[in-house]
mmCIF file of C-alpha atoms in Angstrom:
data_model
loop_
_atom_site.group_PDB
_atom_site.id
_atom_site.type_symbol
_atom_site.label_atom_id
_atom_site.label_comp_id
_atom_site.label_asym_id
_atom_site.label_seq_id
_atom_site.Cartn_x
_atom_site.Cartn_y
_atom_site.Cartn_z
ATOM 1 C CA MET A 1 85.039 18.921 45.700
ATOM 2 C CA THR A 2 83.469 15.349 47.099
ATOM 3 C CA LEU A 3 80.576 15.640 49.907
ATOM 4 C CA GLY A 4 82.049 15.517 53.112
ATOM 5 C CA ARG A 5 81.274 14.505 56.746
ATOM 6 C CA LEU A 6 78.260 16.539 58.380
ATOM 7 C CA ASN A 7 80.410 17.874 61.201
ATOM 8 C CA HIS A 8 77.465 19.097 63.039
ATOM 9 C CA VAL A 9 73.958 20.439 62.546
ATOM 10 C CA GLY A 10 73.535 23.754 64.311
ATOM 11 C CA ILE A 11 70.550 24.301 66.232
ATOM 12 C CA ALA A 12 69.455 27.699 67.471
ATOM 13 C CA THR A 13 68.206 28.145 70.470
ATOM 14 C CA PRO A 14 67.420 31.282 73.570
ATOM 15 C CA SER A 15 69.162 29.511 75.921
ATOM 16 C CA ILE A 16 71.870 26.573 75.542
ATOM 17 C CA ASP A 17 71.257 25.849 79.418
ATOM 18 C CA ALA A 18 67.834 24.623 78.369
ATOM 19 C CA SER A 19 68.083 22.509 75.486
ATOM 20 C CA ILE A 20 71.302 20.835 77.146
ATOM 21 C CA ALA A 21 68.636 19.896 79.833
ATOM 22 C CA THR A 22 66.367 18.547 76.682
ATOM 23 C CA TYR A 23 68.890 16.777 74.854
ATOM 24 C CA ARG A 24 69.916 15.332 77.819
ATOM 25 C CA THR A 25 66.298 14.211 79.662
ATOM 26 C CA LEU A 26 64.490 13.320 76.302
ATOM 27 C CA LEU A 27 67.307 11.972 74.151
ATOM 28 C CA GLY A 28 69.448 10.314 76.618
ATOM 29 C CA ALA A 29 72.620 12.787 75.678
ATOM 30 C CA SER A 30 75.212 11.766 77.825
ATOM 31 C CA ALA A 31 78.396 13.288 75.758
ATOM 32 C CA ILE A 32 78.324 17.404 76.421
ATOM 33 C CA GLY A 33 80.642 19.554 75.962
ATOM 34 C CA VAL A 34 81.301 22.745 77.792
ATOM 35 C CA PRO A 35 79.476 25.720 76.945
ATOM 36 C CA PHE A 36 81.560 28.324 75.383
ATOM 37 C CA ASP A 37 81.301 32.223 74.044
ATOM 38 C CA LEU A 38 82.467 32.747 70.789
ATOM 39 C CA PRO A 39 82.257 36.996 70.982
ATOM 40 C CA ALA A 40 83.491 37.257 67.076
ATOM 41 C CA GLN A 41 80.930 35.549 66.022
ATOM 42 C CA GLY A 42 78.101 36.850 68.546
ATOM 43 C CA VAL A 43 77.341 33.282 69.696
ATOM 44 C CA ARG A 44 77.451 31.507 72.793
ATOM 45 C CA VAL A 45 78.020 27.322 71.618
ATOM 46 C CA CYS A 46 77.543 24.010 72.927
ATOM 47 C CA PHE A 47 78.447 20.813 71.168
ATOM 48 C CA ILE A 48 76.382 17.534 72.204
ATOM 49 C CA ASP A 49 77.957 14.243 70.862
ATOM 50 C CA ALA A 50 76.150 11.906 68.898
ATOM 51 C CA PRO A 51 77.876 8.698 68.037
ATOM 52 C CA ASN A 52 78.545 10.200 64.300
ATOM 53 C CA THR A 53 78.272 13.534 64.119
ATOM 54 C CA GLN A 54 77.175 16.580 66.695
ATOM 55 C CA VAL A 55 74.597 19.009 67.650
ATOM 56 C CA GLU A 56 76.027 22.336 67.735
ATOM 57 C CA LEU A 57 73.680 24.773 70.367
ATOM 58 C CA ILE A 58 73.769 28.134 69.258
ATOM 59 C CA GLN A 59 72.502 31.513 71.242
ATOM 60 C CA PRO A 60 72.921 34.540 70.525
ATOM 61 C CA TYR A 61 75.895 36.634 72.874
ATOM 62 C CA ASP A 62 74.110 39.713 72.414
ATOM 63 C CA ASP A 63 70.971 41.155 70.691
ATOM 64 C CA ALA A 64 73.805 42.290 67.509
ATOM 65 C CA SER A 65 73.851 37.944 67.017
ATOM 66 C CA PRO A 66 73.892 36.860 63.577
ATOM 67 C CA ILE A 67 71.324 34.909 64.919
ATOM 68 C CA ALA A 68 69.076 37.119 66.882
ATOM 69 C CA GLY A 69 67.252 37.905 63.790
ATOM 70 C CA PHE A 70 66.377 33.906 63.411
ATOM 71 C CA LEU A 71 65.250 33.959 66.843
ATOM 72 C CA ARG A 72 62.935 36.747 66.298
ATOM 73 C CA LYS A 73 61.043 34.417 63.600
ATOM 74 C CA ASN A 74 61.507 31.611 65.722
ATOM 75 C CA PRO A 75 61.608 32.584 69.390
ATOM 76 C CA ALA A 76 61.601 28.425 70.365
ATOM 77 C CA GLY A 77 64.900 27.807 68.424
ATOM 78 C CA GLY A 78 65.539 25.245 65.581
ATOM 79 C CA GLN A 79 67.474 23.781 62.880
ATOM 80 C CA HIS A 80 69.954 26.588 61.961
ATOM 81 C CA HIS A 81 72.417 25.170 59.208
ATOM 82 C CA LEU A 82 74.472 22.031 58.650
ATOM 83 C CA CYS A 83 78.102 22.184 58.409
ATOM 84 C CA PHE A 84 79.641 19.747 56.089
ATOM 85 C CA GLU A 85 83.611 19.144 56.229
ATOM 86 C CA VAL A 86 85.742 20.076 52.916
ATOM 87 C CA ALA A 87 89.583 18.869 52.968
ATOM 88 C CA ASP A 88 90.795 23.016 51.895
ATOM 89 C CA ILE A 89 88.382 25.606 52.418
ATOM 90 C CA HIS A 90 90.115 28.252 49.822
ATOM 91 C CA ALA A 91 89.565 25.343 47.034
ATOM 92 C CA ALA A 92 85.904 24.948 48.184
ATOM 93 C CA VAL A 93 85.161 28.334 48.018
ATOM 94 C CA ALA A 94 86.916 28.957 44.574
ATOM 95 C CA ALA A 95 85.115 26.012 43.263
ATOM 96 C CA LEU A 96 81.332 27.368 44.540
ATOM 97 C CA THR A 97 82.162 31.030 43.547
ATOM 98 C CA ALA A 98 83.096 29.309 40.176
ATOM 99 C CA LYS A 99 79.258 27.869 39.995
ATOM 100 C CA GLY A 100 77.837 30.671 40.717
ATOM 101 C CA ALA A 101 77.141 30.120 44.399
ATOM 102 C CA THR A 102 77.203 32.987 46.863
ATOM 103 C CA VAL A 103 79.593 32.632 49.823
ATOM 104 C CA LEU A 104 79.110 34.759 52.661
ATOM 105 C CA GLY A 105 82.358 36.208 53.552
ATOM 106 C CA GLN A 106 85.611 35.477 53.942
ATOM 107 C CA PRO A 107 86.678 32.416 55.451
ATOM 108 C CA ARG A 108 87.116 33.029 59.150
ATOM 109 C CA ILE A 109 87.848 30.682 62.024
ATOM 110 C CA GLY A 110 85.324 28.440 63.631
ATOM 111 C CA ALA A 111 84.423 27.125 67.016
ATOM 112 C CA HIS A 112 86.412 23.906 66.558
ATOM 113 C CA GLY A 113 89.469 26.127 65.430
ATOM 114 C CA THR A 114 89.071 25.385 61.610
ATOM 115 C CA PRO A 115 88.188 27.959 58.853
ATOM 116 C CA ILE A 116 84.956 27.590 58.004
ATOM 117 C CA VAL A 117 82.210 29.939 55.430
ATOM 118 C CA PHE A 118 78.740 29.469 55.009
ATOM 119 C CA VAL A 119 76.771 29.434 51.696
ATOM 120 C CA HIS A 120 74.183 31.075 51.114
ATOM 121 C CA PRO A 121 70.537 29.300 51.912
ATOM 122 C CA ARG A 122 69.153 30.394 48.260
ATOM 123 C CA ASP A 123 71.661 28.689 46.336
ATOM 124 C CA MET A 124 71.454 25.604 48.796
ATOM 125 C CA GLY A 125 67.467 24.895 48.764
ATOM 126 C CA GLY A 126 66.834 26.968 51.336
ATOM 127 C CA VAL A 127 69.307 25.179 53.833
ATOM 128 C CA LEU A 128 72.194 27.460 55.325
ATOM 129 C CA VAL A 129 75.342 25.202 54.572
ATOM 130 C CA GLU A 130 78.551 25.649 56.376
ATOM 131 C CA LEU A 131 81.654 24.373 55.474
ATOM 132 C CA MET A 132 84.578 23.418 57.405
ATOM 133 C CA GLU A 133 87.966 22.517 56.703
ATOM 134 C CA THR A 134 88.465 19.098 58.282
ATOM 135 C CA PRO A 135 90.083 19.371 61.623
ATOM 136 C CA LYS A 136 92.641 17.194 62.034
ATOM 137 C CA GLU A 137 91.679 14.714 64.697
ATOM 138 C CA HIS A 138 89.512 13.529 61.578
ATOM 139 C CA GLY A 139 92.133 13.078 59.441
ATOM 140 C CA MET B 1 67.129 5.532 76.228
ATOM 141 C CA THR B 2 70.935 7.243 74.658
ATOM 142 C CA LEU B 3 70.847 9.068 71.783
ATOM 143 C CA GLY B 4 72.131 7.353 68.729
ATOM 144 C CA ARG B 5 73.584 8.087 65.874
ATOM 145 C CA LEU B 6 72.325 10.763 63.593
ATOM 146 C CA ASN B 7 70.066 8.439 60.636
ATOM 147 C CA HIS B 8 69.893 11.690 58.083
ATOM 148 C CA VAL B 9 69.062 15.073 58.356
ATOM 149 C CA GLY B 10 65.453 15.395 56.181
ATOM 150 C CA ILE B 11 65.400 18.300 53.933
ATOM 151 C CA ALA B 12 61.844 19.481 52.466
ATOM 152 C CA THR B 13 62.201 20.299 48.657
ATOM 153 C CA PRO B 14 59.831 21.600 45.947
ATOM 154 C CA SER B 15 61.769 19.146 43.238
ATOM 155 C CA ILE B 16 63.875 16.661 44.185
ATOM 156 C CA ASP B 17 65.417 16.971 40.716
ATOM 157 C CA ALA B 18 66.278 20.045 41.609
ATOM 158 C CA SER B 19 67.594 19.691 45.116
ATOM 159 C CA ILE B 20 70.084 16.167 43.428
ATOM 160 C CA ALA B 21 71.415 18.775 41.288
ATOM 161 C CA THR B 22 72.348 21.167 43.407
ATOM 162 C CA TYR B 23 73.947 18.769 45.832
ATOM 163 C CA ARG B 24 75.955 17.087 43.433
ATOM 164 C CA THR B 25 77.056 20.004 41.557
ATOM 165 C CA LEU B 26 77.985 22.577 44.364
ATOM 166 C CA LEU B 27 78.639 20.301 46.948
ATOM 167 C CA GLY B 28 80.331 17.050 45.336
ATOM 168 C CA ALA B 29 77.515 14.476 46.326
ATOM 169 C CA SER B 30 77.768 11.148 44.518
ATOM 170 C CA ALA B 31 76.143 8.573 46.429
ATOM 171 C CA ILE B 32 72.674 9.953 45.593
ATOM 172 C CA GLY B 33 69.799 7.288 45.276
ATOM 173 C CA VAL B 34 67.010 6.418 43.356
ATOM 174 C CA PRO B 35 63.785 8.902 44.232
ATOM 175 C CA PHE B 36 60.901 6.367 45.832
ATOM 176 C CA ASP B 37 57.455 7.627 46.675
ATOM 177 C CA LEU B 38 56.005 7.442 50.213
ATOM 178 C CA PRO B 39 52.524 7.500 49.709
ATOM 179 C CA ALA B 40 50.656 6.552 52.933
ATOM 180 C CA GLN B 41 53.008 9.336 54.061
ATOM 181 C CA GLY B 42 52.394 11.749 51.676
ATOM 182 C CA VAL B 43 56.041 11.938 50.344
ATOM 183 C CA ARG B 44 58.439 11.313 47.516
ATOM 184 C CA VAL B 45 62.175 11.042 49.245
ATOM 185 C CA CYS B 46 65.755 10.584 47.992
ATOM 186 C CA PHE B 47 68.876 9.525 50.403
ATOM 187 C CA ILE B 48 72.072 11.781 49.742
ATOM 188 C CA ASP B 49 74.823 9.688 51.411
ATOM 189 C CA ALA B 50 77.767 12.126 53.266
ATOM 190 C CA PRO B 51 80.205 10.044 54.773
ATOM 191 C CA ASN B 52 78.708 9.581 58.383
ATOM 192 C CA THR B 53 75.001 9.971 57.682
ATOM 193 C CA GLN B 54 72.601 10.715 54.936
ATOM 194 C CA VAL B 55 70.466 13.770 53.967
ATOM 195 C CA GLU B 56 66.423 12.930 52.847
ATOM 196 C CA LEU B 57 65.246 15.166 50.080
ATOM 197 C CA ILE B 58 61.247 15.018 51.153
ATOM 198 C CA GLN B 59 59.125 16.241 48.244
ATOM 199 C CA PRO B 60 55.293 16.312 48.549
ATOM 200 C CA TYR B 61 53.304 13.537 47.796
ATOM 201 C CA ASP B 62 50.058 15.577 46.875
ATOM 202 C CA ASP B 63 48.984 18.421 48.341
ATOM 203 C CA ALA B 64 47.953 16.449 51.022
ATOM 204 C CA SER B 65 51.231 16.145 51.950
ATOM 205 C CA PRO B 66 52.344 16.828 55.922
ATOM 206 C CA ILE B 67 54.958 18.922 54.341
ATOM 207 C CA ALA B 68 53.268 20.830 52.108
ATOM 208 C CA GLY B 69 52.593 23.277 55.000
ATOM 209 C CA PHE B 70 56.297 23.987 55.589
ATOM 210 C CA LEU B 71 56.725 24.387 51.852
ATOM 211 C CA ARG B 72 54.648 27.208 51.813
ATOM 212 C CA LYS B 73 55.726 28.400 54.367
ATOM 213 C CA ASN B 74 59.364 28.203 53.250
ATOM 214 C CA PRO B 75 59.039 27.614 49.555
ATOM 215 C CA ALA B 76 62.202 27.232 48.690
ATOM 216 C CA GLY B 77 62.347 24.437 51.103
ATOM 217 C CA GLY B 78 64.581 24.014 54.220
ATOM 218 C CA GLN B 79 65.569 21.455 56.789
ATOM 219 C CA HIS B 80 62.606 19.591 58.213
ATOM 220 C CA HIS B 81 63.069 17.231 60.980
ATOM 221 C CA LEU B 82 66.819 15.375 62.573
ATOM 222 C CA CYS B 83 66.143 11.643 63.159
ATOM 223 C CA PHE B 84 68.307 9.853 65.405
ATOM 224 C CA GLU B 85 68.411 6.258 65.440
ATOM 225 C CA VAL B 86 67.031 4.614 68.962
ATOM 226 C CA ALA B 87 67.681 0.885 70.064
ATOM 227 C CA ASP B 88 63.684 -0.180 70.263
ATOM 228 C CA ILE B 89 61.034 2.283 69.426
ATOM 229 C CA HIS B 90 58.326 1.009 72.278
ATOM 230 C CA ALA B 91 60.725 1.401 74.745
ATOM 231 C CA ALA B 92 61.834 5.338 73.160
ATOM 232 C CA VAL B 93 57.838 6.297 73.279
ATOM 233 C CA ALA B 94 57.249 4.975 76.821
ATOM 234 C CA ALA B 95 60.229 6.979 77.783
ATOM 235 C CA LEU B 96 59.686 10.393 76.167
ATOM 236 C CA THR B 97 56.118 9.909 77.244
ATOM 237 C CA ALA B 98 56.184 9.145 80.891
ATOM 238 C CA LYS B 99 58.631 12.617 80.542
ATOM 239 C CA GLY B 100 55.542 14.196 79.497
ATOM 240 C CA ALA B 101 57.070 15.066 75.867
ATOM 241 C CA THR B 102 53.926 14.222 72.737
ATOM 242 C CA VAL B 103 54.955 11.328 70.761
ATOM 243 C CA LEU B 104 53.135 12.105 67.488
ATOM 244 C CA GLY B 105 50.842 8.838 66.430
ATOM 245 C CA GLN B 106 52.004 5.296 67.067
ATOM 246 C CA PRO B 107 54.949 3.765 65.692
ATOM 247 C CA ARG B 108 55.317 3.256 61.659
ATOM 248 C CA ILE B 109 57.490 1.707 58.702
ATOM 249 C CA GLY B 110 59.604 4.464 57.620
ATOM 250 C CA ALA B 111 61.839 5.266 54.598
ATOM 251 C CA HIS B 112 64.473 3.106 55.598
ATOM 252 C CA GLY B 113 61.341 0.008 56.807
ATOM 253 C CA THR B 114 62.238 -0.160 59.937
ATOM 254 C CA PRO B 115 59.738 1.908 62.936
ATOM 255 C CA ILE B 116 59.987 5.407 63.182
ATOM 256 C CA VAL B 117 57.728 8.305 65.428
ATOM 257 C CA PHE B 118 58.173 11.929 65.583
ATOM 258 C CA VAL B 119 58.222 14.065 68.885
ATOM 259 C CA HIS B 120 56.104 17.625 68.637
ATOM 260 C CA PRO B 121 58.704 20.343 68.274
ATOM 261 C CA ARG B 122 57.084 21.570 70.903
ATOM 262 C CA ASP B 123 59.483 19.501 73.362
ATOM 263 C CA MET B 124 62.320 19.602 71.451
ATOM 264 C CA GLY B 125 63.019 23.323 71.403
ATOM 265 C CA GLY B 126 61.202 24.173 68.253
ATOM 266 C CA VAL B 127 62.768 20.921 66.301
ATOM 267 C CA LEU B 128 60.894 18.543 64.951
ATOM 268 C CA VAL B 129 62.470 15.034 66.030
ATOM 269 C CA GLU B 130 62.130 12.028 64.013
ATOM 270 C CA LEU B 131 62.817 8.640 66.023
ATOM 271 C CA MET B 132 63.937 5.640 63.796
ATOM 272 C CA GLU B 133 64.225 1.746 65.620
ATOM 273 C CA THR B 134 68.009 1.358 64.013
ATOM 274 C CA PRO B 135 68.035 -0.544 60.734
ATOM 275 C CA LYS B 136 70.060 -3.857 61.235
ATOM 276 C CA GLU B 137 73.004 -3.223 58.914
ATOM 277 C CA HIS B 138 73.892 -0.656 61.505
ATOM 278 C CA GLY B 139 73.753 -3.450 64.336
#
């Protein structure tokens, strides 16, 4: 396994609409996707393109959302996870597990339509790391 | 102002050496810089290259370090800031200030040798954003 592209930075927000306005107005973001729901993951998301990676804005889909707890601790929002690409998600899970890391759940389809998993932050210096099989458009 | 490259993700850690081992062993990072001190900023840093951006590991240089408080709240470490590139740091500061954002201090020379500033997280949805004038090697 080699460290792949940083596909996106996940940022939790109580309001995707407010965050879009912030990134557009203050930072000059212009390539802003259309927000969409991922009910199976309990989130509504929106991708903003930077020239070399993306910001993923994440808003709870409902009260049972996995990011509801994060927003209770950080009501204004904040950095939630880092997503690095891997060539083969199952190989990555096997390698991490063999090294004693805790992979949270089984690979499932993420916001970009390819399989993802999360690695427990206690194994990654307090950082929640998502691993995503590289989308085809990146080769 | 247009949203520039994500130059790096800043990650606070109580031990750069331990974090280097984690990124190398678990994620397969191989392009790992030599850690160096920035005493004027109160931090020791180390850059790890991903194919499209960098991870900046940040360890307190001393007890007065600006990240000491972050580590008291997050003893294992965690995501600390996002650094986006801008073409002209003074123009960026003027634009942000005109829009009511709080820029923390005056531009100063950052870890990559170009001027940087930080924007207050309350203006950026709880995210500490660093703006860095684009290093020359990126054009």
